[in-house]
PDB file of C-alpha atoms in Angstrom:
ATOM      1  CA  UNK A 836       4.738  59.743  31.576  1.00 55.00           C
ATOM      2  CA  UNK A 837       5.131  59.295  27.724  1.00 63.00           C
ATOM      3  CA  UNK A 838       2.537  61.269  25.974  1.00 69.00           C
ATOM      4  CA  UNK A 839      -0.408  59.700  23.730  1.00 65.00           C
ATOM      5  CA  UNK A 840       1.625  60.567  20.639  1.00 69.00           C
ATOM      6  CA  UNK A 841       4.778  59.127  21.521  1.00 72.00           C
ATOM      7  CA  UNK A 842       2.667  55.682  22.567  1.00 76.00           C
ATOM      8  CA  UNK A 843       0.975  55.593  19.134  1.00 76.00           C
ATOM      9  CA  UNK A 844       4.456  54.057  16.818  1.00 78.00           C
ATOM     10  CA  UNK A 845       4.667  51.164  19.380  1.00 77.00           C
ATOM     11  CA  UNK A 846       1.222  50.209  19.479  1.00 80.00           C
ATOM     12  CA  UNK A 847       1.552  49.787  15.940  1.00 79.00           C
ATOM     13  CA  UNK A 848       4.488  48.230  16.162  1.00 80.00           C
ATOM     14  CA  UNK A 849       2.824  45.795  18.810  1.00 84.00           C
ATOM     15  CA  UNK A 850      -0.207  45.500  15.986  1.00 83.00           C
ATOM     16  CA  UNK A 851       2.252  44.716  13.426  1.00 85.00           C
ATOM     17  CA  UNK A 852       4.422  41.903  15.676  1.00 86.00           C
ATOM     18  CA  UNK A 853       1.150  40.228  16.453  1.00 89.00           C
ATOM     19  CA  UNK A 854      -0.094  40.463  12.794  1.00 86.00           C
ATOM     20  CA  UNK A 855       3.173  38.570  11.323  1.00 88.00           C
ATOM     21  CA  UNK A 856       2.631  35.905  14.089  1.00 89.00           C
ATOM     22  CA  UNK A 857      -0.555  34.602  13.542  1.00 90.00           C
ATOM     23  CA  UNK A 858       0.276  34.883   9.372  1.00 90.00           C
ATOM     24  CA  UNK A 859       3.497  32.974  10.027  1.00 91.00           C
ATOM     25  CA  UNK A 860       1.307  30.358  12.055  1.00 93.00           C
ATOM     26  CA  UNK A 861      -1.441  30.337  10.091  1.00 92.00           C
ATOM     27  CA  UNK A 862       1.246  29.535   6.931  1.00 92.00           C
ATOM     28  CA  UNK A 863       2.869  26.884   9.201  1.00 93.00           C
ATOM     29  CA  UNK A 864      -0.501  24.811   9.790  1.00 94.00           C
ATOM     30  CA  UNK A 865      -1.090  25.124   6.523  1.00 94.00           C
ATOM     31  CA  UNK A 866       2.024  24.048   5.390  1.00 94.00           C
ATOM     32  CA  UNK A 867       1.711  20.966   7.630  1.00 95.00           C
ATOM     33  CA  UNK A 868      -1.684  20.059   6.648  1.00 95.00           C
ATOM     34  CA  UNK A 869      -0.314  20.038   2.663  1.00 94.00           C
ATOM     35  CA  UNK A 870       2.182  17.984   3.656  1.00 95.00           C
ATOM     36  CA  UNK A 871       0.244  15.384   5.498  1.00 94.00           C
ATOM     37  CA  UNK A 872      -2.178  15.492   2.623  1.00 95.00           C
ATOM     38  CA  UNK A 873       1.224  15.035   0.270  1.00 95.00           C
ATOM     39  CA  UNK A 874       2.407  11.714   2.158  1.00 93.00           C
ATOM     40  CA  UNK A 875      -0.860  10.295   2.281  1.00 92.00           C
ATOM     41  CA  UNK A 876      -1.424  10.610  -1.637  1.00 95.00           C
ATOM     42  CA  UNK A 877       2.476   8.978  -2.051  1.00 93.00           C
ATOM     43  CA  UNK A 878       1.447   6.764   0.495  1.00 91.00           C
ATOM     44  CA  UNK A 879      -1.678   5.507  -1.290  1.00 92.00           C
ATOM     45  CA  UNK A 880      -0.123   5.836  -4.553  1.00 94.00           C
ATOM     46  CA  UNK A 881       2.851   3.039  -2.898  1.00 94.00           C
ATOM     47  CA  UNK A 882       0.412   0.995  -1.809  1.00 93.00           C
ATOM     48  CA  UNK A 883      -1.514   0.420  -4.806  1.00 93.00           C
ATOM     49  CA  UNK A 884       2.118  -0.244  -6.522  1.00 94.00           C
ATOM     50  CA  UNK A 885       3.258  -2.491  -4.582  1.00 94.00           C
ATOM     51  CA  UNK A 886      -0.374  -4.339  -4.711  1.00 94.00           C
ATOM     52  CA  UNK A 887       0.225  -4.692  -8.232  1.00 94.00           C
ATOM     53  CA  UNK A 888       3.969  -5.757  -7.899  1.00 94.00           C
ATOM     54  CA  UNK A 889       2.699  -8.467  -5.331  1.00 95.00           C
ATOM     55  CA  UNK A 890      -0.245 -10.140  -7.773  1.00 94.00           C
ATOM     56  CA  UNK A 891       2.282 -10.254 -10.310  1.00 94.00           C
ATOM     57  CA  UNK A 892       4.828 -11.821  -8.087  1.00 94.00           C
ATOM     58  CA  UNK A 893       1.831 -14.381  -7.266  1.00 94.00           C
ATOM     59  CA  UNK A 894       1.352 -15.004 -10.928  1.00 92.00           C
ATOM     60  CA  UNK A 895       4.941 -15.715 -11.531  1.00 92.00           C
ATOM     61  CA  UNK A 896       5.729 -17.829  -8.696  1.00 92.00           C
ATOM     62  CA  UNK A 897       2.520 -19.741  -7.897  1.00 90.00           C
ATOM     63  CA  UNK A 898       0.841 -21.749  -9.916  1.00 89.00           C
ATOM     64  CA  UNK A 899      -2.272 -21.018 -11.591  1.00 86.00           C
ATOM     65  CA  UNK A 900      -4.706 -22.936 -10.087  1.00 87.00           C
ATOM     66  CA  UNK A 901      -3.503 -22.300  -6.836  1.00 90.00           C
ATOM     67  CA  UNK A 902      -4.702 -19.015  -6.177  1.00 90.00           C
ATOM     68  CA  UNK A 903      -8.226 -17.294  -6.109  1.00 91.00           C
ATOM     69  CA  UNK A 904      -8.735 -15.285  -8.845  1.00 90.00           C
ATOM     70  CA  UNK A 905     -10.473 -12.743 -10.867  1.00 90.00           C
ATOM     71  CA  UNK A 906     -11.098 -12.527 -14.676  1.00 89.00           C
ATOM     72  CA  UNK A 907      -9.786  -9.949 -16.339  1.00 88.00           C
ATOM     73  CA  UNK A 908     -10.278  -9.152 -19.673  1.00 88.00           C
ATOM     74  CA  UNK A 909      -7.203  -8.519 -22.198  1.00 86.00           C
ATOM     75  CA  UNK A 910      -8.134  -6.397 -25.306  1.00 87.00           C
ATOM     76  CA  UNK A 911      -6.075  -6.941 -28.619  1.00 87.00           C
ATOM     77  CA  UNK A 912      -5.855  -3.957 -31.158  1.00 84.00           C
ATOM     78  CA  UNK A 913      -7.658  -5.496 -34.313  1.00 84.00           C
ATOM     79  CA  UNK A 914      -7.963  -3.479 -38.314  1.00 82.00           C
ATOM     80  CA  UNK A 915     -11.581  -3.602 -39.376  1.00 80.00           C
ATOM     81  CA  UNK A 916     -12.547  -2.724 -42.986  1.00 81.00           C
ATOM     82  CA  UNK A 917     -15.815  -0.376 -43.034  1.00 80.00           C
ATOM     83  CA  UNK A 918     -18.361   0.052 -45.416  1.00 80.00           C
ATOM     84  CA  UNK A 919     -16.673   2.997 -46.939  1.00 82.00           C
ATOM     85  CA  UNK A 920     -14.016   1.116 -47.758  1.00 79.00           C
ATOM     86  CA  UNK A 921     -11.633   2.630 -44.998  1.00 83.00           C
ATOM     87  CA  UNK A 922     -10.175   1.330 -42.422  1.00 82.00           C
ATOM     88  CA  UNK A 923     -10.491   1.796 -38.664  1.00 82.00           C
ATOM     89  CA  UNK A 924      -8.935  -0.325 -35.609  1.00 81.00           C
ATOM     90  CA  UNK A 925     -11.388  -1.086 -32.882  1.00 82.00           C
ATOM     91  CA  UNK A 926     -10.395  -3.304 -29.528  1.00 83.00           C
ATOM     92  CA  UNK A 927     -11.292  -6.666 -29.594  1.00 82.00           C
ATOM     93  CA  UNK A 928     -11.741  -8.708 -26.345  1.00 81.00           C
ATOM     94  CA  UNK A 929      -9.999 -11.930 -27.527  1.00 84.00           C
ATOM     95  CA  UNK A 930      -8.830 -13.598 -23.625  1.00 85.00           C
ATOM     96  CA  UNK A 931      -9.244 -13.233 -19.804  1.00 87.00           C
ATOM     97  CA  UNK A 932      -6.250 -13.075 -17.932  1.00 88.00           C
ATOM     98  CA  UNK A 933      -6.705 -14.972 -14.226  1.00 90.00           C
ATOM     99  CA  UNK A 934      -5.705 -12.196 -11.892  1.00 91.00           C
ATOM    100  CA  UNK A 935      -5.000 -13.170  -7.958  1.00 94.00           C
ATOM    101  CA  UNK A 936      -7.164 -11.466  -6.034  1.00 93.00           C
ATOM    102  CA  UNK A 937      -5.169  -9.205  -3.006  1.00 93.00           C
ATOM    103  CA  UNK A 938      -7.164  -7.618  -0.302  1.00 91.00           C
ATOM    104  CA  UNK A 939      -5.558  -5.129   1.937  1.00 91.00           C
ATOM    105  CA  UNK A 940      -6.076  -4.467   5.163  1.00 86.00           C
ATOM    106  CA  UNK A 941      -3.626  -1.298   6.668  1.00 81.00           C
ATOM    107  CA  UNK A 942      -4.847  -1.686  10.731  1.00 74.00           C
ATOM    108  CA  UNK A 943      -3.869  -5.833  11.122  1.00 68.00           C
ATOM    109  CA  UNK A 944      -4.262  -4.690  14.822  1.00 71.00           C
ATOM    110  CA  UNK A 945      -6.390  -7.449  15.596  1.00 78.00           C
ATOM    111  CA  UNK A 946      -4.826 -10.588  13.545  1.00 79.00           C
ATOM    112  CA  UNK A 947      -1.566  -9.751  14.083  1.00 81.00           C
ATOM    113  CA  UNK A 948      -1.000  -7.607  17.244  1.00 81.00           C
ATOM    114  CA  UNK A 949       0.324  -4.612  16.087  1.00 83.00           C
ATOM    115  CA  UNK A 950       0.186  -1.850  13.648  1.00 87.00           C
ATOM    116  CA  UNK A 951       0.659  -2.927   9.855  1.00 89.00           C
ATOM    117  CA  UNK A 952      -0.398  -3.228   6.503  1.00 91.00           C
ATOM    118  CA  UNK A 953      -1.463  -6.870   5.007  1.00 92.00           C
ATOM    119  CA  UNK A 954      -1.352  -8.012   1.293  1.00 94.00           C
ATOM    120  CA  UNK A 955      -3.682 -11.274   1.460  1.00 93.00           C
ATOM    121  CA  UNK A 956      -4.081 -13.595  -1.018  1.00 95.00           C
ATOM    122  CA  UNK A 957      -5.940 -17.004  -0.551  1.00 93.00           C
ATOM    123  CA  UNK A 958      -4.218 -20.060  -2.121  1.00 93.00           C
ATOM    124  CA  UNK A 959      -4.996 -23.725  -2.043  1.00 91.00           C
ATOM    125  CA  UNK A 960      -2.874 -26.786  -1.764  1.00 85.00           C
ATOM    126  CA  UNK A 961       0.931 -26.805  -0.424  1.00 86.00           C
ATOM    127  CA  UNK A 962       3.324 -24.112  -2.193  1.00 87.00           C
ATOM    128  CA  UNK A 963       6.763 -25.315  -2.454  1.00 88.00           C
ATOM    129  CA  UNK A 964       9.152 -24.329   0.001  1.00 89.00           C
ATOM    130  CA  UNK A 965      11.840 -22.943  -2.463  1.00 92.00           C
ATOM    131  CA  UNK A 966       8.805 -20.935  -4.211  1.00 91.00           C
ATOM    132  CA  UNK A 967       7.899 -19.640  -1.068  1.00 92.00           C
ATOM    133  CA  UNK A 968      11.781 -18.571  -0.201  1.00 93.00           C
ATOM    134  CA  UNK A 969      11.596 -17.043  -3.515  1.00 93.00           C
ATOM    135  CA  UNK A 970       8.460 -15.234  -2.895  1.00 94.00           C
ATOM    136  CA  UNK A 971       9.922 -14.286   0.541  1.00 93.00           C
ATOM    137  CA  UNK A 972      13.049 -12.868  -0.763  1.00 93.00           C
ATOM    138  CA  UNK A 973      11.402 -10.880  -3.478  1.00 94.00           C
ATOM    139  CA  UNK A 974       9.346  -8.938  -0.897  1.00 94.00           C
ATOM    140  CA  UNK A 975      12.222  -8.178   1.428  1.00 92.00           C
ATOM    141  CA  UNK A 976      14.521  -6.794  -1.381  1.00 93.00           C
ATOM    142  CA  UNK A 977      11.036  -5.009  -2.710  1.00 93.00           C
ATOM    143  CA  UNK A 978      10.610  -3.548   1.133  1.00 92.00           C
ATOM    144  CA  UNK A 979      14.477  -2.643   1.673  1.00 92.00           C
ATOM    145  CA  UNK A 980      14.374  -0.600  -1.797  1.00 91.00           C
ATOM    146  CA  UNK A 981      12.133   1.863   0.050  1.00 90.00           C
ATOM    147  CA  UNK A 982      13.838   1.673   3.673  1.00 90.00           C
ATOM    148  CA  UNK A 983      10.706  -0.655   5.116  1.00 92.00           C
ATOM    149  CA  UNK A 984      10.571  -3.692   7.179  1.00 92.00           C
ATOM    150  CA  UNK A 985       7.900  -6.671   6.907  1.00 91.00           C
ATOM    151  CA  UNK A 986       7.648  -9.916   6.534  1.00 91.00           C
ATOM    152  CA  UNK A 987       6.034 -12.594   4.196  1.00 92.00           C
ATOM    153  CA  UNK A 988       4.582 -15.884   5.152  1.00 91.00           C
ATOM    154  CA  UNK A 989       1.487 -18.969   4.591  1.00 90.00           C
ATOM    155  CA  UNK A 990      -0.772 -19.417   7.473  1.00 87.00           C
ATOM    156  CA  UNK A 991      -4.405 -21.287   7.568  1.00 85.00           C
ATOM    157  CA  UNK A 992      -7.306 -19.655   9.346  1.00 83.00           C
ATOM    158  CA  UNK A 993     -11.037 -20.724   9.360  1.00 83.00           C
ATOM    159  CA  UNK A 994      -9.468 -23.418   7.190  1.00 83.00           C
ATOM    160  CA  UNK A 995      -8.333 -21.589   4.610  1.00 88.00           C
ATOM    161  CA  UNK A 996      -4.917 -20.775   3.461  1.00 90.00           C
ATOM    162  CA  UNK A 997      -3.255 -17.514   3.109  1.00 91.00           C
ATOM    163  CA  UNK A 998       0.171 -16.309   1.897  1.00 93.00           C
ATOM    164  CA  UNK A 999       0.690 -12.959   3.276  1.00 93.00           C
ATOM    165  CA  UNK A1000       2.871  -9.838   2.217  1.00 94.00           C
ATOM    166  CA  UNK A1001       2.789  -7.555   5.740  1.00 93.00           C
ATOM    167  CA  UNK A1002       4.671  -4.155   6.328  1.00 93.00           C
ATOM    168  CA  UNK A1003       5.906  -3.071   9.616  1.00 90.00           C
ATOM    169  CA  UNK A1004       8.153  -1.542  11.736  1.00 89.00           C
ATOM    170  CA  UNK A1005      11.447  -2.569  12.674  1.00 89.00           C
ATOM    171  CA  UNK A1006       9.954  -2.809  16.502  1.00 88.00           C
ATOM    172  CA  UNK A1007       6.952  -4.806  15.928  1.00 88.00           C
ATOM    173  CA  UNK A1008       8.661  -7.763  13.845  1.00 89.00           C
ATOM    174  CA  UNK A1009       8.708  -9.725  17.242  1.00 90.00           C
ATOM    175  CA  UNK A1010       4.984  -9.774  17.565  1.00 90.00           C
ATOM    176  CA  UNK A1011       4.346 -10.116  14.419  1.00 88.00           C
ATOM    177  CA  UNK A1012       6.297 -13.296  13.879  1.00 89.00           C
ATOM    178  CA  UNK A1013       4.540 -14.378  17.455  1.00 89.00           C
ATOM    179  CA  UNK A1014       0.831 -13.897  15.716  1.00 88.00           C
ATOM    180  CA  UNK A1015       1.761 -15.454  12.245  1.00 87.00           C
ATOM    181  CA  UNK A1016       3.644 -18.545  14.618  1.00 88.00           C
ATOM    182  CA  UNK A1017       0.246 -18.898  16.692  1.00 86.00           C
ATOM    183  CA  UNK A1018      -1.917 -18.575  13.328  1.00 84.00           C
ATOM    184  CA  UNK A1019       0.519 -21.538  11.443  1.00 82.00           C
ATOM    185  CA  UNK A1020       0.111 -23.803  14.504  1.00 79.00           C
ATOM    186  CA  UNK A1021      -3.182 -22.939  16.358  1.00 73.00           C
ATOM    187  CA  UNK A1022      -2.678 -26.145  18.651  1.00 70.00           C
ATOM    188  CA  UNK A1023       0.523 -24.457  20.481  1.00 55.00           C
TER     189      UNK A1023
END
């Protein structure tokens, strides 16, 4: 029977083992939770890019009265002469720039079936097919840049007209295509 002495170096040695393991784990779940925290902030910060790469892709391609819009104001650097004599440059608001209004919605569980993220934009009249393929096009090369799948297409619900940017994945295309099919012709 080893003696309380001899015991002693690999108790502490236990101590030590058990020490490292919960610091290692404790590292690791922090480690993770950066991480998750890192992907969501890229993942927010992409989303709010490719918002603004999709209003601009409205403005280009659609016509101007065709889409809803908000006013934004445009700011022109302008010299004014002071009482001093000196001169300063203030910003003058000289225009408003229509700018089509995108809402987002990252669940589209319930419109569409499955998991993705919509880029909606409410349009009136008929768009041109050849815009549209244009418009379509765009967002696919846009999506396959950064290794994503979606799809782009008009619909009409409640009477009103949509042309939608949606990212998915590879696997839920099918059902996605099914919803946007049923939403284009609710009489099927």
């Amino acid at each position: 029977m080893p003696s309380f002495i001899e015991e002693i170096p690999a108790k502490v040695f236990e101590g030590i083992k058990e020490v490292y393991h919960l610091c290692s784990r404790k590292l690791q779940e922090y480690q993770r939770k950066v991480q998750v925290e890192e992907k969501q902030k890229n993942w927010d910060r992409f989303i709010v890019t490719t918002q603004n790469a999709l209003v601009e892709l409205v403005k280009e391609n659609v016509q101007e009265n065709q889409f809803v819009y908000t006013l934004t104001p445009i700011y022109e650097d302008q010299e004014v002469d002071q009482i001093d004599g000196s001169k300063s440059i203030q910003r003058v608001h000289v225009a408003d720039e229509r700018v089509p209004i995108c809402a987002i919605e990252n669940h589209g569980i319930r419109e569409f079936g499955a998991r993705c993220v919509v880029f909606r934009f409410q349009v009136f009249g008929e768009i041109d097919s050849d815009v549209l393929l244009r418009i379509k096009d765009t967002w696919i090369f846009y999506l396959h840049k950064y290794a994503l799948h979606g799809l782009a297409d008009l619909y009409v619900k409640h009477g009103l007209r949509y042309l939608v940017f949606i990212i998915c994945n590879e696997s839920d295309k099918r059902t996605i295509k099914g919803a946007l099919f049923k939403l284009k012709h609710p009489w099927s």
